[in-house]
Amino acid sequence: MAAEEQPFPAMSPVEVQELSEDLQERQARLKQEAAEASEEGRLDEALGKLTEAVSLGCAGALLYAGRAELLLRLGRPLAAINDCTAALLINPDSSKAFKIRARAHTCLESWKEAQYDFQECLRIDFDDGVADEARHAGEKLKEIEAAAASAARQRWEVVGGADRGGILVRTGLELKSPEAASRLATGSLLEELELVGERLRYRRLTGSGPLEGWISITLKDKVLACRVSASSLPEEGEVAPADGAEETELPLPAMSPAGIEELSEDAQERQAMLKQEAAEAQEAGDQELALEKLTQAIALGCATALMYSRRADMLLKAGRPKAAIRDCTAALGINPDSGKAFKTRARAHARLKHWTDAHSDFQEGLKIDYDQATYEESVSVAAKVREMQAVATARRVKGEEAESQRKLQEARAAQEARQRQLQAEEMQRAQEQAEKAKAMSRVTADPFVKQLFNKAKRDGFMSDFMSCKRGKCNKCKSSCEVYVWRPVRMNS
């Protein structure tokens, strides 16, 4: 039985409250024999003697701590922790029990518990050697906490920039900060260091491009980077290929001539022979020869959707997804219900990180010809599309909220302006009323003029000895009740 699989040694009986003199002498003798055996290197014998002493009863904290030290030397840290805990229940200030339990936790790499016990030991009885051990445990604990914090950080995957060789990286948060020397490749996996609005400060985990920097996660209506769940992260040591690594600069293979409506019998026989040779080369593992023969067959004319689909599959396996997409599109132009063409084009789009196009083609291919393997491929693509849609939706909702807020602020500003206009008009009216009241007070201050004014207001007009009618004030026009006399022409 392995050391840690052995049962813990016997503990002191709880029911024994006091030892007789004979038992006390026997316990002391056993402890002495255990000490001598330990000095001579007979650790198993020393452990047996101490266990016998403990089993007599009334074992003290020092006795448990001594046995714990022996257990630890014998490679049994769990049993040592058990004895140290028992010692601390008897004497909570036993520095030896804390020290041995801390070392036992160190053996088990339980750095947090070891650090606590070391600190308690140093608090009770400081020792330089123990302080060094505590420092080591503290460093290990910091490493573990840092690793846990790093693992808890959000991961992102670059999904944009496939047609530009990656996305732009800047050295700072601001959009006008200097650009990095290279772009961040599509498909790169990133660790989030800081997220400020739509700007992400990252550390690159896989892929190619600047190790750290700032990127935009969206640009107008395009998603450049989306969050990834822990289940979709690459295994430790796995490195995602850089964008464009599989796509070489080889020219696109020849297509079927458009002007040929029908092949002659000789051309048909030759095309059939080339297709057969392509199939044989493919079975023999010579993909390059198979691709060459099939291309020659297609170049004769009247190529079918199946021929284009087969060549697309070869091109994709050869690491030429763009050429494969072109062949699949040609196949679908001939037969829109070609499930093979949809599935192959979906895989090619996925290779290029064109997740939306890949998802659409996978769904069409499965609708026409369902198979479990293709469905399992489509699941991860669908998850990435959902992530991209979530980012796009969040951005759209944010934009709509900002637009709604802008309209609300404009309406509030217009309402406030109207309110200020009404207040200004009211103040102007009040000022005019005050001026009228002031003018009236000057008229009514003279009793004689006041009497004439009241008579004119009551009668509507008044003639004097020169047969003049009163008229309204030329200054105020029709806005005041103060009248003056002016000459008018009489009828008789």
Coordinates of C-alpha atoms in Angstrom, one line a residue:
M1 CA 0.0 0.0 0.0
A2 CA 1.3 3.5 -0.9
A3 CA 2.3 5.8 2.0
E4 CA -0.7 8.1 1.7
E5 CA -3.1 5.2 1.3
Q6 CA -2.2 3.8 4.7
P7 CA -4.8 4.6 7.5
F8 CA -4.0 7.4 9.8
P9 CA -2.3 6.3 13.0
A10 CA -4.4 5.9 16.2
M11 CA -5.4 9.0 18.1
S12 CA -5.6 9.5 21.9
P13 CA -8.8 8.0 23.4
V14 CA -11.3 10.7 24.3
E15 CA -12.6 8.9 27.3
V16 CA -9.3 8.9 29.1
Q17 CA -9.2 12.0 31.2
E18 CA -6.1 11.2 33.4
L19 CA -3.3 8.7 33.3
S20 CA -2.1 6.7 36.4
E21 CA 1.5 7.1 37.5
D22 CA 2.4 3.8 35.8
L23 CA 0.9 4.9 32.5
Q24 CA 2.6 8.2 32.8
E25 CA 6.0 6.5 33.3
R26 CA 5.3 4.1 30.4
Q27 CA 4.3 7.0 28.1
A28 CA 7.5 8.9 29.0
R29 CA 9.6 5.8 28.4
L30 CA 7.9 5.2 24.9
K31 CA 8.6 8.9 24.0
Q32 CA 12.2 8.4 25.0
E33 CA 12.6 5.2 23.0
A34 CA 10.9 7.0 20.0
A35 CA 13.4 9.8 20.2
E36 CA 16.4 7.4 20.3
A37 CA 15.0 5.4 17.3
S38 CA 14.5 8.6 15.3
E39 CA 18.0 9.8 16.0
E40 CA 19.3 6.5 14.7
G41 CA 17.2 6.7 11.5
R42 CA 14.7 4.0 12.5
L43 CA 11.7 6.1 11.6
D44 CA 9.1 3.3 11.4
E45 CA 10.0 2.1 14.8
A46 CA 10.0 5.6 16.2
L47 CA 6.5 6.1 14.7
G48 CA 5.3 2.9 16.3
K49 CA 6.6 4.0 19.7
L50 CA 5.0 7.4 19.5
T51 CA 1.7 6.0 18.3
E52 CA 1.7 3.6 21.3
A53 CA 2.4 6.5 23.6
V54 CA -0.5 8.5 22.0
S55 CA -2.8 5.5 22.4
L56 CA -2.3 5.4 26.1
G57 CA -4.3 8.7 26.4
C58 CA -4.0 12.3 27.4
A59 CA -1.6 13.0 24.5
G60 CA -0.4 16.6 24.5
A61 CA 0.0 19.1 21.6
L62 CA 3.8 18.5 21.6
L63 CA 3.3 14.7 21.3
Y64 CA 1.0 15.1 18.3
A65 CA 3.4 17.6 16.7
G66 CA 6.3 15.2 17.2
R67 CA 4.5 12.3 15.5
A68 CA 3.4 14.7 12.7
E69 CA 7.0 15.5 12.1
L70 CA 7.8 11.8 11.8
L71 CA 4.9 11.2 9.5
L72 CA 6.1 14.0 7.2
R73 CA 9.6 12.5 7.1
L74 CA 8.0 9.2 6.1
G75 CA 6.2 10.9 3.2
R76 CA 2.7 10.9 4.7
P77 CA 1.7 14.6 4.6
L78 CA -2.1 14.0 5.0
A79 CA -1.5 12.1 8.2
A80 CA 0.9 14.8 9.4
I81 CA -1.8 17.4 8.8
N82 CA -4.3 15.4 10.8
D83 CA -1.9 15.2 13.8
C84 CA -1.0 18.9 13.5
T85 CA -4.7 19.8 13.5
A86 CA -5.2 17.7 16.6
A87 CA -2.3 19.5 18.3
L88 CA -3.7 22.9 17.5
L89 CA -7.0 22.0 19.0
I90 CA -5.2 21.3 22.3
N91 CA -2.8 24.3 22.0
P92 CA -3.8 27.0 19.4
D93 CA -0.4 28.7 19.8
S94 CA 1.8 25.7 19.0
S95 CA 4.2 27.2 16.5
K96 CA 5.7 23.7 15.8
A97 CA 2.3 22.4 14.8
F98 CA 1.7 25.3 12.4
K99 CA 5.2 24.9 10.9
I100 CA 4.9 21.1 10.3
R101 CA 1.4 21.5 8.9
A102 CA 2.6 24.3 6.6
R103 CA 5.4 22.0 5.3
A104 CA 2.9 19.2 4.8
H105 CA 0.7 21.5 2.7
T106 CA 3.8 22.5 0.7
C107 CA 4.4 18.8 -0.1
L108 CA 0.8 18.7 -1.4
E109 CA 1.3 22.0 -3.3
S110 CA -1.6 23.5 -1.3
W111 CA 0.1 26.9 -1.4
K112 CA -2.7 29.0 0.1
E113 CA -3.0 26.8 3.2
A114 CA 0.8 26.5 3.5
Q115 CA 1.1 30.3 3.3
Y116 CA -1.5 30.8 6.1
D117 CA 0.2 28.2 8.4
F118 CA 3.7 29.7 7.8
Q119 CA 2.4 33.2 8.7
E120 CA 0.8 31.9 11.9
C121 CA 4.0 30.1 12.8
L122 CA 6.0 33.3 12.3
R123 CA 3.6 35.4 14.3
I124 CA 4.0 33.1 17.3
D125 CA 7.8 32.4 17.0
F126 CA 9.7 34.1 14.2
D127 CA 12.5 32.1 12.5
D128 CA 14.6 33.1 9.5
G129 CA 14.5 29.6 8.0
V130 CA 10.7 29.4 8.3
A131 CA 10.5 33.0 6.8
D132 CA 12.4 31.8 3.7
E133 CA 10.0 28.8 3.4
A134 CA 7.0 31.2 3.7
R135 CA 8.5 33.5 1.1
H136 CA 8.7 30.6 -1.4
A137 CA 5.1 29.5 -0.6
G138 CA 4.0 33.1 -1.2
E139 CA 5.7 33.3 -4.6
K140 CA 4.1 30.0 -5.7
L141 CA 0.7 31.3 -4.5
K142 CA 1.1 34.5 -6.5
E143 CA 2.0 32.4 -9.6
I144 CA -1.2 30.3 -9.2
E145 CA -3.4 33.3 -8.6
A146 CA -1.9 35.1 -11.6
A147 CA -2.5 32.0 -13.8
A148 CA -6.1 31.8 -12.5
A149 CA -6.7 35.5 -13.2
S150 CA -5.3 35.0 -16.7
A151 CA -7.5 32.0 -17.3
A152 CA -10.5 34.0 -16.2
R153 CA -9.9 36.8 -18.7
Q154 CA -12.2 37.0 -21.7
R155 CA -10.9 35.6 -24.9
W156 CA -11.6 37.1 -28.4
E157 CA -11.2 35.8 -31.9
V158 CA -10.3 38.1 -34.8
V159 CA -13.0 37.5 -37.5
G160 CA -12.6 40.6 -39.7
G161 CA -9.9 41.7 -42.1
A162 CA -9.7 38.5 -44.1
D163 CA -9.6 40.5 -47.4
R164 CA -6.9 42.9 -46.1
G165 CA -4.5 40.5 -44.4
G166 CA -5.8 41.2 -40.9
I167 CA -7.1 44.1 -38.9
L168 CA -5.4 47.4 -38.0
V169 CA -3.6 47.6 -34.6
R170 CA -2.7 50.9 -32.9
T171 CA -0.4 51.5 -30.0
G172 CA -2.8 53.5 -28.0
L173 CA -6.5 53.8 -27.1
E174 CA -7.1 56.8 -29.4
L175 CA -8.0 56.2 -33.0
K176 CA -5.3 58.8 -34.0
S177 CA -2.6 56.9 -32.1
P178 CA 0.3 55.5 -34.2
E179 CA -0.3 52.3 -36.2
A180 CA 1.6 49.1 -35.4
A181 CA 4.1 47.8 -37.9
S182 CA 1.9 44.9 -39.0
R183 CA -1.7 43.8 -39.0
L184 CA -3.3 41.3 -36.6
A185 CA -4.1 38.1 -38.6
T186 CA -7.7 36.9 -39.0
G187 CA -8.3 33.9 -36.8
S188 CA -5.9 35.1 -34.1
L189 CA -7.0 34.3 -30.5
L190 CA -6.6 37.2 -28.1
E191 CA -6.7 37.7 -24.3
E192 CA -8.6 40.7 -23.1
L193 CA -6.5 43.1 -21.1
E194 CA -8.9 46.1 -21.2
L195 CA -12.1 47.0 -22.9
V196 CA -13.0 50.7 -23.4
G197 CA -16.2 51.1 -25.4
E198 CA -15.5 49.6 -28.8
R199 CA -11.7 49.5 -28.3
L200 CA -9.9 46.4 -27.0
R201 CA -6.4 46.2 -25.5
Y202 CA -5.3 42.6 -26.1
R203 CA -2.5 40.1 -25.7
R204 CA -2.2 37.7 -28.6
L205 CA -2.3 34.0 -27.7
T206 CA -2.3 32.5 -31.2
G207 CA -2.0 33.6 -34.8
S208 CA 0.4 36.3 -36.1
G209 CA 0.7 40.1 -35.7
P210 CA 1.6 42.4 -32.9
L211 CA 1.8 40.7 -29.5
E212 CA -0.1 43.5 -27.8
G213 CA -2.0 46.6 -28.8
W214 CA -5.4 48.2 -29.3
I215 CA -8.0 47.2 -31.9
S216 CA -11.6 48.1 -32.7
I217 CA -14.0 45.2 -32.2
T218 CA -16.4 46.7 -34.7
L219 CA -16.1 49.1 -37.7
K220 CA -19.3 50.7 -39.0
D221 CA -21.6 47.6 -39.7
K222 CA -18.7 45.1 -39.7
V223 CA -17.6 42.9 -36.7
L224 CA -13.8 42.7 -36.4
A225 CA -13.5 40.6 -33.3
C226 CA -16.0 38.5 -31.3
R227 CA -15.9 36.9 -27.8
V228 CA -15.2 33.1 -27.6
S229 CA -16.3 30.7 -24.9
A230 CA -13.9 28.6 -22.9
S231 CA -15.1 25.5 -24.7
S232 CA -13.9 26.8 -28.1
L233 CA -10.4 27.7 -26.9
P234 CA -7.5 25.8 -28.5
E235 CA -5.7 23.2 -26.4
E236 CA -2.5 24.2 -24.6
G237 CA 0.3 24.4 -27.2
E238 CA -2.0 24.5 -30.1
V239 CA -1.4 27.4 -32.5
A240 CA -4.0 28.6 -35.0
P241 CA -2.6 29.1 -38.5
A242 CA -2.1 32.7 -39.6
D243 CA -4.5 34.1 -42.0
G244 CA -3.7 33.4 -45.6
A245 CA -1.1 30.8 -44.6
E246 CA -2.9 28.1 -46.6
E247 CA -3.6 30.3 -49.6
T248 CA -0.8 30.4 -52.1
E249 CA -0.3 32.7 -55.0
L250 CA -1.0 29.9 -57.5
P251 CA -3.2 30.9 -60.5
L252 CA -6.8 29.8 -60.5
P253 CA -7.3 26.6 -62.6
A254 CA -8.9 26.8 -66.0
M255 CA -12.7 26.8 -66.3
S256 CA -14.9 25.2 -69.0
P257 CA -15.1 27.3 -72.2
A258 CA -18.4 29.2 -72.4
G259 CA -18.9 28.8 -76.1
I260 CA -19.0 25.0 -76.3
E261 CA -22.5 23.7 -76.3
E262 CA -21.8 20.0 -77.0
L263 CA -18.7 17.8 -77.2
S264 CA -17.8 15.6 -80.1
E265 CA -17.6 11.9 -79.5
D266 CA -13.8 12.0 -79.4
A267 CA -13.9 14.9 -76.9
Q268 CA -16.4 13.0 -74.8
E269 CA -14.2 9.9 -74.8
R270 CA -11.1 11.9 -73.9
Q271 CA -13.0 13.7 -71.1
A272 CA -14.1 10.4 -69.7
M273 CA -10.6 9.0 -69.9
L274 CA -9.2 12.1 -68.0
K275 CA -11.8 11.8 -65.3
Q276 CA -10.9 8.1 -64.9
E277 CA -7.2 9.0 -64.7
A278 CA -7.9 11.7 -62.1
A279 CA -9.9 9.2 -60.0
E280 CA -7.1 6.7 -60.1
A281 CA -4.4 9.3 -59.2
Q282 CA -6.5 10.4 -56.3
E283 CA -6.9 6.9 -55.0
A284 CA -3.1 6.5 -55.3
G285 CA -2.7 9.6 -53.2
D286 CA -1.3 11.8 -56.0
Q287 CA -3.5 14.8 -55.5
E288 CA -1.5 17.1 -57.8
L289 CA -1.8 14.7 -60.7
A290 CA -5.5 14.2 -60.0
L291 CA -6.1 17.9 -60.0
E292 CA -4.2 18.3 -63.3
K293 CA -6.2 15.6 -65.0
L294 CA -9.5 16.9 -63.8
T295 CA -8.6 20.4 -64.9
Q296 CA -7.8 19.1 -68.4
A297 CA -11.2 17.3 -68.5
I298 CA -13.0 20.5 -67.5
A299 CA -11.0 22.6 -70.0
L300 CA -12.4 20.4 -72.8
G301 CA -15.9 22.0 -72.2
C302 CA -19.4 21.1 -71.0
A303 CA -18.1 20.5 -67.4
T304 CA -20.8 19.2 -65.0
A305 CA -21.6 20.5 -61.5
L306 CA -20.1 17.2 -60.2
M307 CA -16.8 17.8 -61.9
Y308 CA -16.5 21.3 -60.5
S309 CA -17.5 20.0 -57.0
R310 CA -14.8 17.3 -57.2
R311 CA -12.1 19.7 -58.2
A312 CA -13.2 22.1 -55.5
D313 CA -12.8 19.4 -53.0
M314 CA -9.3 18.7 -54.3
L315 CA -8.4 22.4 -54.2
L316 CA -9.6 22.8 -50.6
K317 CA -7.5 19.8 -49.5
A318 CA -4.5 21.4 -51.4
G319 CA -5.0 24.6 -49.3
R320 CA -6.6 26.7 -52.0
P321 CA -10.0 27.8 -50.5
K322 CA -10.5 30.8 -52.8
A323 CA -10.1 28.6 -55.9
A324 CA -12.4 26.0 -54.3
I325 CA -15.1 28.7 -53.7
R326 CA -14.9 29.7 -57.4
D327 CA -15.4 26.1 -58.5
C328 CA -18.3 25.5 -56.1
T329 CA -20.0 28.7 -57.3
A330 CA -19.6 27.5 -60.9
A331 CA -21.1 24.1 -59.9
L332 CA -24.1 25.8 -58.3
G333 CA -24.6 27.9 -61.4
I334 CA -25.1 24.6 -63.3
N335 CA -27.1 22.8 -60.5
P336 CA -28.5 25.0 -57.7
D337 CA -29.4 21.9 -55.7
S338 CA -25.9 20.5 -55.4
G339 CA -25.5 19.7 -51.7
K340 CA -21.8 18.7 -52.2
A341 CA -21.0 22.1 -53.7
F342 CA -22.7 24.0 -50.8
K343 CA -20.8 21.9 -48.2
T344 CA -17.4 22.3 -49.9
R345 CA -17.9 26.0 -50.3
A346 CA -19.0 26.2 -46.7
R347 CA -15.7 24.6 -45.6
A348 CA -13.7 26.9 -47.9
H349 CA -15.4 30.0 -46.4
A350 CA -14.7 28.6 -42.9
R351 CA -11.0 28.2 -43.8
L352 CA -11.0 31.9 -44.8
K353 CA -12.9 32.9 -41.6
H354 CA -15.9 34.0 -43.7
W355 CA -18.2 32.8 -40.9
T356 CA -21.5 34.3 -42.2
D357 CA -21.1 32.8 -45.7
A358 CA -19.9 29.5 -44.3
H359 CA -23.0 29.3 -42.0
S360 CA -25.3 30.1 -44.9
D361 CA -23.7 27.4 -47.2
F362 CA -23.7 24.8 -44.4
Q363 CA -27.4 25.3 -43.8
E364 CA -28.2 25.1 -47.5
G365 CA -26.1 22.0 -47.9
L366 CA -27.7 20.2 -44.9
K367 CA -31.2 21.2 -46.2
I368 CA -30.4 19.4 -49.5
D369 CA -28.4 16.4 -48.2
Y370 CA -28.2 16.0 -44.4
D371 CA -25.3 14.1 -42.8
Q372 CA -24.1 14.1 -39.2
A373 CA -20.5 14.9 -39.9
T374 CA -21.3 18.1 -41.8
Y375 CA -23.8 19.0 -39.1
E376 CA -21.1 18.8 -36.4
E377 CA -18.8 21.0 -38.5
S378 CA -21.6 23.5 -38.9
V379 CA -22.2 23.8 -35.1
S380 CA -19.0 25.6 -34.4
V381 CA -19.5 27.9 -37.3
A382 CA -23.0 28.7 -36.2
A383 CA -21.7 29.6 -32.7
K384 CA -19.2 32.1 -34.2
V385 CA -22.0 33.6 -36.3
R386 CA -24.2 34.0 -33.2
E387 CA -21.3 35.7 -31.4
M388 CA -20.9 38.1 -34.4
Q389 CA -24.6 38.8 -34.5
A390 CA -24.6 39.4 -30.8
V391 CA -21.9 42.0 -31.2
A392 CA -23.7 43.6 -34.2
T393 CA -27.0 43.6 -32.3
A394 CA -25.4 45.2 -29.3
R395 CA -23.9 47.8 -31.5
R396 CA -27.2 48.5 -33.3
V397 CA -29.1 48.7 -30.0
K398 CA -26.4 51.1 -28.7
G399 CA -26.8 53.2 -31.9
E400 CA -30.5 53.2 -31.6
E401 CA -30.4 54.2 -28.0
A402 CA -27.9 57.0 -28.9
E403 CA -30.2 58.2 -31.7
S404 CA -33.3 58.1 -29.4
Q405 CA -31.3 60.0 -26.8
R406 CA -30.3 62.6 -29.4
K407 CA -33.9 63.1 -30.6
L408 CA -35.0 63.4 -27.0
Q409 CA -32.4 66.0 -26.3
E410 CA -33.4 67.9 -29.5
A411 CA -37.1 67.8 -28.5
R412 CA -36.2 69.0 -25.0
A413 CA -34.0 71.8 -26.4
A414 CA -36.8 72.9 -28.8
Q415 CA -39.3 72.9 -25.9
E416 CA -36.9 74.9 -23.7
A417 CA -36.4 77.4 -26.6
R418 CA -40.2 77.7 -27.1
Q419 CA -40.5 78.3 -23.3
R420 CA -37.9 81.0 -23.4
Q421 CA -39.6 82.6 -26.3
L422 CA -43.0 82.6 -24.5
Q423 CA -41.3 84.0 -21.4
A424 CA -39.7 86.8 -23.5
E425 CA -43.1 87.6 -25.1
E426 CA -44.7 87.7 -21.7
M427 CA -42.0 90.0 -20.4
Q428 CA -42.5 92.3 -23.4
R429 CA -46.2 92.4 -22.8
A430 CA -45.7 93.2 -19.1
Q431 CA -43.3 95.9 -20.0
E432 CA -45.8 97.5 -22.5
Q433 CA -48.5 97.3 -19.8
A434 CA -46.2 99.0 -17.4
E435 CA -45.5 101.8 -19.9
K436 CA -49.3 102.2 -20.5
A437 CA -49.9 102.3 -16.8
K438 CA -47.2 104.9 -16.4
A439 CA -48.7 107.0 -19.3
M440 CA -52.1 106.8 -17.7
S441 CA -50.8 107.9 -14.4
R442 CA -49.5 111.0 -16.0
V443 CA -52.9 111.7 -17.6
T444 CA -54.9 111.1 -14.5
A445 CA -52.7 113.1 -12.3
D446 CA -54.5 116.3 -13.5
P447 CA -58.2 116.2 -12.3
F448 CA -59.4 118.3 -15.2
V449 CA -57.6 116.2 -17.8
K450 CA -58.8 113.0 -16.0
Q451 CA -62.4 114.3 -16.2
L452 CA -62.1 115.0 -20.0
F453 CA -60.5 111.6 -20.5
N454 CA -63.3 109.8 -18.6
K455 CA -66.0 111.7 -20.6
A456 CA -64.2 110.9 -24.0
K457 CA -63.9 107.2 -23.0
R458 CA -67.5 107.1 -22.0
D459 CA -69.0 109.0 -25.0
G460 CA -66.7 107.7 -27.6
F461 CA -65.9 111.1 -29.0
M462 CA -65.9 114.8 -27.9
S463 CA -66.1 118.1 -29.9
D464 CA -64.6 121.3 -28.7
F465 CA -65.4 124.9 -29.7
M466 CA -63.5 124.4 -32.9
S467 CA -65.6 121.4 -33.9
C468 CA -62.7 119.0 -33.6
K469 CA -63.1 115.2 -32.9
R470 CA -60.7 113.4 -30.6
G471 CA -58.4 110.8 -32.1
K472 CA -56.1 108.1 -30.7
C473 CA -52.5 108.7 -29.7
N474 CA -50.2 108.9 -32.7
K475 CA -47.3 107.4 -30.7
C476 CA -49.1 104.4 -29.4
K477 CA -51.5 104.0 -32.3
S478 CA -54.3 101.7 -31.1
S479 CA -52.5 100.3 -28.1
C480 CA -53.4 102.9 -25.4
E481 CA -56.5 104.7 -24.1
V482 CA -54.9 108.1 -23.9
Y483 CA -56.7 110.5 -26.4
V484 CA -55.6 113.8 -27.8
W485 CA -57.4 116.3 -30.0
R486 CA -56.7 116.6 -33.6
P487 CA -58.5 118.7 -36.4
V488 CA -60.9 116.8 -38.7
R489 CA -63.1 118.0 -41.5
M490 CA -66.8 118.4 -40.6
N491 CA -69.7 117.5 -42.8
S492 CA -71.5 120.8 -41.9

